[in-house]
PDB file of C-alpha atoms and ligand atoms in Angstrom:
ATOM      1  CA  MET A   1      -8.205 212.550 211.791  1.00  0.00           C
ATOM      2  CA  ASN A   2      -4.494 212.830 211.278  1.00  0.00           C
ATOM      3  CA  ALA A   3      -2.550 209.840 213.022  1.00  0.00           C
ATOM      4  CA  GLN A   4      -0.653 212.486 215.061  1.00  0.00           C
ATOM      5  CA  THR A   5      -3.784 213.549 216.949  1.00  0.00           C
ATOM      6  CA  ASP A   6      -5.137 209.944 218.073  1.00  0.00           C
ATOM      7  CA  THR A   7      -4.017 209.402 221.611  1.00  0.00           C
ATOM      8  CA  LEU A   8      -3.386 211.452 224.727  1.00  0.00           C
ATOM      9  CA  PRO A   9      -0.027 210.726 226.761  1.00  0.00           C
ATOM     10  CA  PRO A  10      -0.402 209.824 230.356  1.00  0.00           C
ATOM     11  CA  ILE A  11      -0.139 212.930 232.611  1.00  0.00           C
ATOM     12  CA  GLU A  12       2.381 212.274 235.337  1.00  0.00           C
ATOM     13  CA  ILE A  13       2.913 215.917 236.271  1.00  0.00           C
ATOM     14  CA  THR A  14      -0.019 218.271 236.731  1.00  0.00           C
ATOM     15  CA  PRO A  15       0.215 222.101 237.461  1.00  0.00           C
ATOM     16  CA  LYS A  16       1.299 222.961 240.973  1.00  0.00           C
ATOM     17  CA  ASP A  17      -0.563 225.937 242.720  1.00  0.00           C
ATOM     18  CA  ILE A  18       2.289 228.659 242.158  1.00  0.00           C
ATOM     19  CA  SER A  19       0.194 231.450 243.701  1.00  0.00           C
ATOM     20  CA  ALA A  20       2.462 231.782 246.602  1.00  0.00           C
ATOM     21  CA  TYR A  21       5.207 233.051 244.152  1.00  0.00           C
ATOM     22  CA  ARG A  22       3.045 235.605 242.357  1.00  0.00           C
ATOM     23  CA  THR A  23       4.285 238.489 244.216  1.00  0.00           C
ATOM     24  CA  GLY A  24       8.178 238.555 243.573  1.00  0.00           C
ATOM     25  CA  ASN A  25      10.479 241.638 244.179  1.00  0.00           C
ATOM     26  CA  ARG A  26      10.717 243.052 240.549  1.00  0.00           C
ATOM     27  CA  GLY A  27       7.421 244.840 240.178  1.00  0.00           C
ATOM     28  CA  VAL A  28       6.409 242.257 237.794  1.00  0.00           C
ATOM     29  CA  ASP A  29       4.178 239.225 238.821  1.00  0.00           C
ATOM     30  CA  TYR A  30       6.043 235.861 239.090  1.00  0.00           C
ATOM     31  CA  VAL A  31       9.608 237.245 238.774  1.00  0.00           C
ATOM     32  CA  HIS A  32      12.039 236.724 241.731  1.00  0.00           C
ATOM     33  CA  THR A  33      15.511 238.180 241.678  1.00  0.00           C
ATOM     34  CA  LEU A  34      17.916 236.675 244.292  1.00  0.00           C
ATOM     35  CA  GLU A  35      21.051 238.764 244.929  1.00  0.00           C
ATOM     36  CA  SER A  36      24.248 237.481 246.175  1.00  0.00           C
ATOM     37  CA  GLY A  37      25.710 240.961 247.073  1.00  0.00           C
ATOM     38  CA  ARG A  38      29.019 239.818 245.237  1.00  0.00           C
ATOM     39  CA  PRO A  39      29.982 240.520 241.655  1.00  0.00           C
ATOM     40  CA  GLY A  40      28.927 237.952 238.889  1.00  0.00           C
ATOM     41  CA  PRO A  41      26.915 237.278 236.125  1.00  0.00           C
ATOM     42  CA  HIS A  42      22.994 237.923 236.083  1.00  0.00           C
ATOM     43  CA  VAL A  43      21.556 234.569 235.272  1.00  0.00           C
ATOM     44  CA  ILE A  44      17.998 233.565 234.507  1.00  0.00           C
ATOM     45  CA  VAL A  45      16.141 230.383 234.729  1.00  0.00           C
ATOM     46  CA  ASN A  46      12.770 230.659 232.601  1.00  0.00           C
ATOM     47  CA  ALA A  47       9.996 228.475 233.040  1.00  0.00           C
ATOM     48  CA  LEU A  48       6.463 228.184 231.513  1.00  0.00           C
ATOM     49  CA  THR A  49       7.510 230.091 228.011  1.00  0.00           C
ATOM     50  CA  HIS A  50       4.868 227.629 226.812  1.00  0.00           C
ATOM     51  CA  GLY A  51       1.934 227.128 229.251  1.00  0.00           C
ATOM     52  CA  ASN A  52       1.644 223.430 229.243  1.00  0.00           C
ATOM     53  CA  GLU A  53       5.380 222.706 229.573  1.00  0.00           C
ATOM     54  CA  PHE A  54       5.651 221.824 233.301  1.00  0.00           C
ATOM     55  CA  CYS A  55       9.144 220.783 233.557  1.00  0.00           C
ATOM     56  CA  GLY A  56      10.435 224.403 233.966  1.00  0.00           C
ATOM     57  CA  MET A  57       7.982 225.202 236.703  1.00  0.00           C
ATOM     58  CA  VAL A  58       9.173 221.855 238.459  1.00  0.00           C
ATOM     59  CA  ALA A  59      12.838 223.246 238.164  1.00  0.00           C
ATOM     60  CA  VAL A  60      12.002 226.706 239.311  1.00  0.00           C
ATOM     61  CA  THR A  61       9.616 225.615 242.356  1.00  0.00           C
ATOM     62  CA  HIS A  62      12.557 223.229 243.175  1.00  0.00           C
ATOM     63  CA  LEU A  63      14.983 226.116 243.398  1.00  0.00           C
ATOM     64  CA  LEU A  64      12.583 228.315 245.337  1.00  0.00           C
ATOM     65  CA  GLU A  65      11.675 225.494 247.751  1.00  0.00           C
ATOM     66  CA  GLN A  66      15.186 224.494 248.330  1.00  0.00           C
ATOM     67  CA  GLY A  67      16.053 228.218 249.260  1.00  0.00           C
ATOM     68  CA  ILE A  68      18.742 228.088 246.633  1.00  0.00           C
ATOM     69  CA  ARG A  69      20.884 231.521 246.930  1.00  0.00           C
ATOM     70  CA  PRO A  70      23.533 232.571 244.307  1.00  0.00           C
ATOM     71  CA  LEU A  71      27.028 232.659 245.544  1.00  0.00           C
ATOM     72  CA  ARG A  72      27.875 235.227 243.185  1.00  0.00           C
ATOM     73  CA  GLY A  73      25.953 237.611 240.807  1.00  0.00           C
ATOM     74  CA  LYS A  74      22.202 237.356 240.609  1.00  0.00           C
ATOM     75  CA  LEU A  75      19.764 234.689 239.939  1.00  0.00           C
ATOM     76  CA  THR A  76      16.381 235.586 238.485  1.00  0.00           C
ATOM     77  CA  LEU A  77      13.541 233.094 238.395  1.00  0.00           C
ATOM     78  CA  VAL A  78      10.757 233.699 235.999  1.00  0.00           C
ATOM     79  CA  PHE A  79       7.447 232.082 235.402  1.00  0.00           C
ATOM     80  CA  ALA A  80       6.647 233.283 231.981  1.00  0.00           C
ATOM     81  CA  ASN A  81       3.340 232.541 230.518  1.00  0.00           C
ATOM     82  CA  VAL A  82       1.181 231.956 233.515  1.00  0.00           C
ATOM     83  CA  ASP A  83      -2.069 232.951 232.013  1.00  0.00           C
ATOM     84  CA  ALA A  84      -1.586 229.962 229.535  1.00  0.00           C
ATOM     85  CA  TYR A  85      -0.313 227.764 232.470  1.00  0.00           C
ATOM     86  CA  HIS A  86      -3.590 228.600 234.319  1.00  0.00           C
ATOM     87  CA  ARG A  87      -5.713 227.410 231.450  1.00  0.00           C
ATOM     88  CA  PHE A  88      -4.432 223.770 231.743  1.00  0.00           C
ATOM     89  CA  ASP A  89      -7.246 221.256 231.129  1.00  0.00           C
ATOM     90  CA  PRO A  90      -6.230 217.591 231.389  1.00  0.00           C
ATOM     91  CA  ALA A  91      -9.124 216.527 229.035  1.00  0.00           C
ATOM     92  CA  SER A  92      -7.151 218.704 226.255  1.00  0.00           C
ATOM     93  CA  PRO A  93      -3.759 219.086 227.512  1.00  0.00           C
ATOM     94  CA  PHE A  94      -2.141 220.462 224.427  1.00  0.00           C
ATOM     95  CA  ASP A  95      -4.572 223.462 224.113  1.00  0.00           C
ATOM     96  CA  SER A  96      -2.663 225.555 226.870  1.00  0.00           C
ATOM     97  CA  ARG A  97       0.628 226.005 225.164  1.00  0.00           C
ATOM     98  CA  PHE A  98      -0.370 229.732 224.789  1.00  0.00           C
ATOM     99  CA  VAL A  99      -3.498 231.887 225.250  1.00  0.00           C
ATOM    100  CA  ASP A 100      -3.740 233.729 221.887  1.00  0.00           C
ATOM    101  CA  ARG A 101      -0.301 234.056 220.581  1.00  0.00           C
ATOM    102  CA  ASP A 102       2.786 231.909 221.144  1.00  0.00           C
ATOM    103  CA  PHE A 103       5.071 233.591 223.646  1.00  0.00           C
ATOM    104  CA  ASN A 104       8.147 231.993 221.898  1.00  0.00           C
ATOM    105  CA  ARG A 105       7.496 233.682 218.438  1.00  0.00           C
ATOM    106  CA  VAL A 106       7.161 237.378 219.504  1.00  0.00           C
ATOM    107  CA  TRP A 107      10.836 238.455 220.384  1.00  0.00           C
ATOM    108  CA  ASP A 108      11.272 240.992 217.701  1.00  0.00           C
ATOM    109  CA  ASP A 109      10.732 244.777 218.056  1.00  0.00           C
ATOM    110  CA  ASP A 110       8.058 244.922 215.411  1.00  0.00           C
ATOM    111  CA  THR A 111       5.864 242.659 217.723  1.00  0.00           C
ATOM    112  CA  LEU A 112       7.048 243.918 221.134  1.00  0.00           C
ATOM    113  CA  GLU A 113       6.525 247.492 220.124  1.00  0.00           C
ATOM    114  CA  GLY A 114       3.532 247.025 217.674  1.00  0.00           C
ATOM    115  CA  PRO A 115      -0.155 247.135 218.212  1.00  0.00           C
ATOM    116  CA  ASP A 116      -0.674 243.389 219.315  1.00  0.00           C
ATOM    117  CA  ALA A 117      -2.864 243.319 222.363  1.00  0.00           C
ATOM    118  CA  THR A 118      -2.809 239.649 223.231  1.00  0.00           C
ATOM    119  CA  VAL A 119      -2.176 238.520 226.702  1.00  0.00           C
ATOM    120  CA  ASP A 120       0.835 236.663 225.594  1.00  0.00           C
ATOM    121  CA  VAL A 121       2.446 239.744 223.890  1.00  0.00           C
ATOM    122  CA  LYS A 122       1.558 241.860 226.928  1.00  0.00           C
ATOM    123  CA  ARG A 123       3.493 239.312 229.165  1.00  0.00           C
ATOM    124  CA  ALA A 124       6.325 239.666 226.946  1.00  0.00           C
ATOM    125  CA  ARG A 125       6.335 243.515 227.149  1.00  0.00           C
ATOM    126  CA  ALA A 126       6.233 243.328 231.015  1.00  0.00           C
ATOM    127  CA  LEU A 127       9.282 240.699 231.016  1.00  0.00           C
ATOM    128  CA  ARG A 128      11.531 242.066 228.226  1.00  0.00           C
ATOM    129  CA  HIS A 129      13.561 244.416 230.333  1.00  0.00           C
ATOM    130  CA  ILE A 130      14.400 241.540 232.789  1.00  0.00           C
ATOM    131  CA  TYR A 131      15.428 239.308 230.020  1.00  0.00           C
ATOM    132  CA  ALA A 132      17.641 242.130 228.546  1.00  0.00           C
ATOM    133  CA  GLU A 133      19.524 242.275 231.847  1.00  0.00           C
ATOM    134  CA  ALA A 134      20.576 238.681 231.453  1.00  0.00           C
ATOM    135  CA  ASP A 135      24.154 237.438 230.910  1.00  0.00           C
ATOM    136  CA  ALA A 136      22.708 233.996 230.466  1.00  0.00           C
ATOM    137  CA  LEU A 137      19.252 232.497 230.240  1.00  0.00           C
ATOM    138  CA  ILE A 138      18.261 228.733 230.183  1.00  0.00           C
ATOM    139  CA  ASP A 139      14.644 228.374 228.756  1.00  0.00           C
ATOM    140  CA  LEU A 140      13.030 225.199 229.888  1.00  0.00           C
ATOM    141  CA  HIS A 141      10.667 223.583 227.486  1.00  0.00           C
ATOM    142  CA  SER A 142       9.197 220.000 226.758  1.00  0.00           C
ATOM    143  CA  THR A 143       8.106 218.201 223.692  1.00  0.00           C
ATOM    144  CA  THR A 144       4.682 217.099 222.476  1.00  0.00           C
ATOM    145  CA  TYR A 145       6.053 213.545 221.652  1.00  0.00           C
ATOM    146  CA  ALA A 146       8.292 211.406 223.895  1.00  0.00           C
ATOM    147  CA  VAL A 147      11.530 211.988 222.070  1.00  0.00           C
ATOM    148  CA  PRO A 148      14.951 212.269 223.458  1.00  0.00           C
ATOM    149  CA  PRO A 149      15.688 215.465 225.273  1.00  0.00           C
ATOM    150  CA  MET A 150      17.772 218.096 223.554  1.00  0.00           C
ATOM    151  CA  LEU A 151      19.819 221.341 223.948  1.00  0.00           C
ATOM    152  CA  ILE A 152      18.965 224.062 221.236  1.00  0.00           C
ATOM    153  CA  HIS A 153      21.031 226.952 220.652  1.00  0.00           C
ATOM    154  CA  GLU A 154      22.504 229.087 217.906  1.00  0.00           C
ATOM    155  CA  PRO A 155      25.977 227.722 216.599  1.00  0.00           C
ATOM    156  CA  HIS A 156      27.790 230.748 218.216  1.00  0.00           C
ATOM    157  CA  ALA A 157      31.290 230.417 219.660  1.00  0.00           C
ATOM    158  CA  LYS A 158      30.098 232.315 222.730  1.00  0.00           C
ATOM    159  CA  ILE A 159      27.736 229.489 223.752  1.00  0.00           C
ATOM    160  CA  GLU A 160      30.150 226.579 223.104  1.00  0.00           C
ATOM    161  CA  PRO A 161      31.676 226.335 226.293  1.00  0.00           C
ATOM    162  CA  LEU A 162      28.384 226.429 228.286  1.00  0.00           C
ATOM    163  CA  SER A 163      26.857 223.600 225.886  1.00  0.00           C
ATOM    164  CA  ARG A 164      30.251 221.452 226.387  1.00  0.00           C
ATOM    165  CA  HIS A 165      29.911 221.984 230.213  1.00  0.00           C
ATOM    166  CA  LEU A 166      26.118 220.871 230.180  1.00  0.00           C
ATOM    167  CA  HIS A 167      26.982 217.936 227.927  1.00  0.00           C
ATOM    168  CA  SER A 168      23.539 216.408 228.396  1.00  0.00           C
ATOM    169  CA  PRO A 169      20.745 216.006 227.052  1.00  0.00           C
ATOM    170  CA  LEU A 170      22.786 214.222 224.590  1.00  0.00           C
ATOM    171  CA  HIS A 171      21.046 215.737 221.492  1.00  0.00           C
ATOM    172  CA  HIS A 172      22.376 218.853 220.459  1.00  0.00           C
ATOM    173  CA  LEU A 173      20.387 221.044 217.857  1.00  0.00           C
ATOM    174  CA  LEU A 174      21.945 223.992 216.281  1.00  0.00           C
ATOM    175  CA  LEU A 175      19.613 226.608 215.281  1.00  0.00           C
ATOM    176  CA  PRO A 176      21.344 229.148 212.945  1.00  0.00           C
ATOM    177  CA  GLY A 177      19.433 232.558 212.832  1.00  0.00           C
ATOM    178  CA  VAL A 178      15.937 233.178 212.738  1.00  0.00           C
ATOM    179  CA  LYS A 179      14.103 230.275 210.929  1.00  0.00           C
ATOM    180  CA  HIS A 180      10.645 230.476 212.714  1.00  0.00           C
ATOM    181  CA  PRO A 181       7.796 232.852 211.931  1.00  0.00           C
ATOM    182  CA  GLY A 182       8.401 235.193 214.656  1.00  0.00           C
ATOM    183  CA  ARG A 183      11.653 235.198 216.896  1.00  0.00           C
ATOM    184  CA  PRO A 184      12.077 232.651 219.769  1.00  0.00           C
ATOM    185  CA  LEU A 185      13.255 234.214 223.031  1.00  0.00           C
ATOM    186  CA  ILE A 186      16.794 232.814 222.914  1.00  0.00           C
ATOM    187  CA  GLN A 187      17.282 234.931 219.663  1.00  0.00           C
ATOM    188  CA  TYR A 188      15.978 238.174 221.387  1.00  0.00           C
ATOM    189  CA  GLY A 189      18.444 241.152 221.329  1.00  0.00           C
ATOM    190  CA  ALA A 190      21.868 240.392 222.469  1.00  0.00           C
ATOM    191  CA  PHE A 191      21.213 236.639 222.970  1.00  0.00           C
ATOM    192  CA  GLY A 192      20.920 236.313 219.072  1.00  0.00           C
ATOM    193  CA  ASP A 193      24.110 238.634 218.492  1.00  0.00           C
ATOM    194  CA  PRO A 194      27.183 236.611 218.071  1.00  0.00           C
ATOM    195  CA  ARG A 195      29.267 239.726 219.150  1.00  0.00           C
ATOM    196  CA  ALA A 196      27.355 240.208 222.327  1.00  0.00           C
ATOM    197  CA  THR A 197      28.397 238.345 225.379  1.00  0.00           C
ATOM    198  CA  PRO A 198      24.767 237.298 226.602  1.00  0.00           C
ATOM    199  CA  VAL A 199      23.937 233.721 226.010  1.00  0.00           C
ATOM    200  CA  ALA A 200      20.611 231.763 225.979  1.00  0.00           C
ATOM    201  CA  LEU A 201      19.698 228.287 225.163  1.00  0.00           C
ATOM    202  CA  VAL A 202      16.596 226.038 225.212  1.00  0.00           C
ATOM    203  CA  VAL A 203      16.444 222.667 226.709  1.00  0.00           C
ATOM    204  CA  GLU A 204      13.812 220.320 225.689  1.00  0.00           C
ATOM    205  CA  CYS A 205      13.562 218.066 228.627  1.00  0.00           C
ATOM    206  CA  GLY A 206      11.194 215.398 227.257  1.00  0.00           C
ATOM    207  CA  GLN A 207       7.387 214.873 226.950  1.00  0.00           C
ATOM    208  CA  HIS A 208       5.377 217.539 228.390  1.00  0.00           C
ATOM    209  CA  PHE A 209       3.694 215.611 230.955  1.00  0.00           C
ATOM    210  CA  ALA A 210       6.427 212.890 231.903  1.00  0.00           C
ATOM    211  CA  ARG A 211       7.759 212.973 235.321  1.00  0.00           C
ATOM    212  CA  THR A 212      11.421 212.493 234.011  1.00  0.00           C
ATOM    213  CA  SER A 213      11.073 215.825 232.239  1.00  0.00           C
ATOM    214  CA  GLY A 214      10.870 217.638 235.544  1.00  0.00           C
ATOM    215  CA  GLU A 215      13.924 215.646 236.843  1.00  0.00           C
ATOM    216  CA  ILE A 216      15.908 216.487 233.607  1.00  0.00           C
ATOM    217  CA  ALA A 217      14.946 220.125 233.976  1.00  0.00           C
ATOM    218  CA  ILE A 218      16.210 220.094 237.497  1.00  0.00           C
ATOM    219  CA  SER A 219      19.343 218.492 236.656  1.00  0.00           C
ATOM    220  CA  VAL A 220      20.312 220.572 233.578  1.00  0.00           C
ATOM    221  CA  THR A 221      19.570 223.750 235.552  1.00  0.00           C
ATOM    222  CA  MET A 222      21.941 222.916 238.431  1.00  0.00           C
ATOM    223  CA  ARG A 223      24.563 222.185 235.937  1.00  0.00           C
ATOM    224  CA  PHE A 224      23.845 225.672 234.314  1.00  0.00           C
ATOM    225  CA  LEU A 225      24.077 227.330 237.577  1.00  0.00           C
ATOM    226  CA  ASP A 226      27.329 225.775 238.237  1.00  0.00           C
ATOM    227  CA  PHE A 227      28.850 226.766 235.066  1.00  0.00           C
ATOM    228  CA  PHE A 228      28.265 230.394 236.038  1.00  0.00           C
ATOM    229  CA  GLY A 229      29.633 229.696 239.632  1.00  0.00           C
ATOM    230  CA  LEU A 230      26.114 230.543 241.065  1.00  0.00           C
ATOM    231  CA  ILE A 231      25.958 227.303 243.292  1.00  0.00           C
ATOM    232  CA  PRO A 232      28.606 225.120 244.925  1.00  0.00           C
ATOM    233  CA  THR A 233      30.166 222.592 242.496  1.00  0.00           C
ATOM    234  CA  ASP A 234      29.631 219.869 244.828  1.00  0.00           C
ATOM    235  CA  LEU A 235      26.032 220.447 244.905  1.00  0.00           C
ATOM    236  CA  ALA A 236      25.911 220.470 241.005  1.00  0.00           C
ATOM    237  CA  ALA A 237      27.930 217.208 241.113  1.00  0.00           C
ATOM    238  CA  GLN A 238      24.892 215.443 242.599  1.00  0.00           C
ATOM    239  CA  TYR A 239      23.185 215.926 239.185  1.00  0.00           C
ATOM    240  CA  PRO A 240      25.904 214.721 236.787  1.00  0.00           C
ATOM    241  CA  ALA A 241      25.552 214.821 232.897  1.00  0.00           C
ATOM    242  CA  GLU A 242      24.823 211.687 231.139  1.00  0.00           C
ATOM    243  CA  ALA A 243      27.740 209.609 229.796  1.00  0.00           C
ATOM    244  CA  GLY A 244      28.215 209.392 225.978  1.00  0.00           C
ATOM    245  CA  GLN A 245      28.996 211.642 223.051  1.00  0.00           C
ATOM    246  CA  PRO A 246      26.352 214.342 222.111  1.00  0.00           C
ATOM    247  CA  LYS A 247      24.737 213.836 218.674  1.00  0.00           C
ATOM    248  CA  ARG A 248      24.730 217.181 216.973  1.00  0.00           C
ATOM    249  CA  TYR A 249      22.231 218.458 214.169  1.00  0.00           C
ATOM    250  CA  GLU A 250      21.797 221.538 212.414  1.00  0.00           C
ATOM    251  CA  VAL A 251      18.456 222.894 211.469  1.00  0.00           C
ATOM    252  CA  THR A 252      18.189 223.607 208.019  1.00  0.00           C
ATOM    253  CA  ASP A 253      14.582 224.562 207.450  1.00  0.00           C
ATOM    254  CA  VAL A 254      11.435 225.381 209.492  1.00  0.00           C
ATOM    255  CA  LEU A 255       8.326 224.638 207.675  1.00  0.00           C
ATOM    256  CA  VAL A 256       5.276 226.701 208.019  1.00  0.00           C
ATOM    257  CA  ALA A 257       1.861 225.504 207.080  1.00  0.00           C
ATOM    258  CA  LYS A 258       0.496 227.334 204.234  1.00  0.00           C
ATOM    259  CA  THR A 259      -2.981 225.713 204.151  1.00  0.00           C
ATOM    260  CA  ASP A 260      -5.353 224.218 206.484  1.00  0.00           C
ATOM    261  CA  GLN A 261      -4.854 220.835 204.666  1.00  0.00           C
ATOM    262  CA  PHE A 262      -1.304 220.245 206.099  1.00  0.00           C
ATOM    263  CA  ARG A 263      -0.978 216.367 206.392  1.00  0.00           C
ATOM    264  CA  PHE A 264       1.889 214.164 207.480  1.00  0.00           C
ATOM    265  CA  THR A 265       2.439 211.081 205.388  1.00  0.00           C
ATOM    266  CA  ALA A 266       3.259 209.032 208.432  1.00  0.00           C
ATOM    267  CA  PRO A 267       2.908 209.497 212.178  1.00  0.00           C
ATOM    268  CA  PHE A 268       6.406 211.011 212.768  1.00  0.00           C
ATOM    269  CA  ILE A 269       7.460 212.051 216.281  1.00  0.00           C
ATOM    270  CA  GLY A 270      10.754 213.382 215.742  1.00  0.00           C
ATOM    271  CA  PHE A 271      14.319 212.272 215.012  1.00  0.00           C
ATOM    272  CA  GLU A 272      13.233 209.876 212.185  1.00  0.00           C
ATOM    273  CA  GLU A 273      15.788 209.896 209.533  1.00  0.00           C
ATOM    274  CA  VAL A 274      14.535 209.998 206.202  1.00  0.00           C
ATOM    275  CA  PRO A 275      16.301 209.462 202.584  1.00  0.00           C
ATOM    276  CA  GLY A 276      16.301 212.190 200.200  1.00  0.00           C
ATOM    277  CA  GLY A 277      13.191 212.664 198.212  1.00  0.00           C
ATOM    278  CA  THR A 278      10.827 210.870 200.904  1.00  0.00           C
ATOM    279  CA  LEU A 279       7.438 212.352 200.901  1.00  0.00           C
ATOM    280  CA  ILE A 280       6.964 213.749 204.376  1.00  0.00           C
ATOM    281  CA  ALA A 281       3.809 215.639 204.194  1.00  0.00           C
ATOM    282  CA  THR A 282       1.427 217.489 201.866  1.00  0.00           C
ATOM    283  CA  ASP A 283       0.212 220.923 202.362  1.00  0.00           C
ATOM    284  CA  GLY A 284      -2.885 221.422 200.238  1.00  0.00           C
ATOM    285  CA  SER A 285      -1.618 220.363 196.732  1.00  0.00           C
ATOM    286  CA  GLU A 286       2.049 220.936 197.535  1.00  0.00           C
ATOM    287  CA  GLU A 287       4.321 218.018 198.474  1.00  0.00           C
ATOM    288  CA  ILE A 288       6.908 218.503 201.280  1.00  0.00           C
ATOM    289  CA  ARG A 289       9.889 216.137 200.298  1.00  0.00           C
ATOM    290  CA  ALA A 290      13.096 215.455 202.163  1.00  0.00           C
ATOM    291  CA  PRO A 291      16.004 217.363 200.514  1.00  0.00           C
ATOM    292  CA  ALA A 292      18.256 215.351 198.086  1.00  0.00           C
ATOM    293  CA  GLN A 293      20.826 214.352 200.937  1.00  0.00           C
ATOM    294  CA  GLY A 294      18.028 213.310 203.302  1.00  0.00           C
ATOM    295  CA  CYS A 295      17.207 214.844 206.644  1.00  0.00           C
ATOM    296  CA  THR A 296      16.193 214.432 210.241  1.00  0.00           C
ATOM    297  CA  ILE A 297      12.644 215.279 211.241  1.00  0.00           C
ATOM    298  CA  ILE A 298      12.392 217.497 214.281  1.00  0.00           C
ATOM    299  CA  MET A 299       9.267 218.261 216.377  1.00  0.00           C
ATOM    300  CA  PRO A 300       6.485 217.719 214.015  1.00  0.00           C
ATOM    301  CA  ALA A 301       3.285 219.518 215.233  1.00  0.00           C
ATOM    302  CA  ARG A 302       0.667 217.519 216.680  1.00  0.00           C
ATOM    303  CA  ARG A 303      -2.005 219.403 215.043  1.00  0.00           C
ATOM    304  CA  PRO A 304      -0.514 221.376 211.937  1.00  0.00           C
ATOM    305  CA  THR A 305      -2.255 224.770 211.834  1.00  0.00           C
ATOM    306  CA  LYS A 306      -2.004 227.236 208.992  1.00  0.00           C
ATOM    307  CA  GLY A 307       0.410 229.963 209.276  1.00  0.00           C
ATOM    308  CA  ARG A 308       2.244 228.094 212.275  1.00  0.00           C
ATOM    309  CA  ASP A 309       5.601 226.252 212.006  1.00  0.00           C
ATOM    310  CA  VAL A 310       4.812 222.664 212.058  1.00  0.00           C
ATOM    311  CA  LEU A 311       8.151 220.880 211.369  1.00  0.00           C
ATOM    312  CA  SER A 312      11.674 221.294 211.263  1.00  0.00           C
ATOM    313  CA  LEU A 313      14.441 219.548 208.929  1.00  0.00           C
ATOM    314  CA  ALA A 314      17.978 219.119 210.373  1.00  0.00           C
ATOM    315  CA  GLN A 315      21.168 217.628 209.023  1.00  0.00           C
ATOM    316  CA  ARG A 316      23.284 215.219 211.247  1.00  0.00           C
ATOM    317  CA  LEU A 317      26.742 216.901 211.846  1.00  0.00           C
ATOM    318  CA  GLN A 318      29.703 214.711 212.120  1.00  0.00           C
TER     319      GLN A 318
HETATM  320 ZN1  LIG B 401       8.034 224.921 224.322  1.00  0.00          ZN
END
């Protein structure tokens, strides 16, 4: 067995019953749009892009339970891949990331308008017109391993003021262009267009089942809503950014397993800096080595699977 698959982490947060939120007001289950009645941006808080990443569910249920209403514009709250969420099994907690197809790898027209009939793609089709309305979207995720939380976004000038305002998590990962096999939600339509104004970013809030991941998701969401003027600044001030300078990285490669014999050479968890030439993994007979200048390992897969992305490589920016 690969060293990556040996132990299960403690499960400090488990799925809440969200059935009370099933019927929203958009004609699509688990979607709620709150209108201020005043001009302003349409801002979306998106939870459960991955079914076993509970921090977004914690943040969205917090907003609903607290009765947060937008001061201006509109606020839409989405529980995205609820079918995957409802399949959570604590005995195999990594298996409910999606049902049949990764909801965060389908955001291109070929997939959305193609023949794929998986429940995950059907859900994406049901939600796409809602995401297309957004001026801004925060997509709340968590990580397999307990690595530092991170912001992930395109290196577009349009998103820099938001990224600076959020400030923390203090690891910022710039993802230039489509590098994954299948387009992630933050690169869908206008989000991925540097000339269009809508912005989207991912926050990886920590390990999937850690209590702190839910707390970080709430905190960063409140600062996100404050940036767009949707909540009072003194409320957001109760959720301050962490002190310290962000560490910035740029993703240079996203590696996809070509065989079912992909093996890491060490139990990497993410953010290891490896010298140029280091043997990171083997994929069948192929060796995966760090580029000459060295690299930082980002989000190695716990269970590498043929045809899926299994690892990103990044360069630290000065
Ligand atoms: Zn995720």
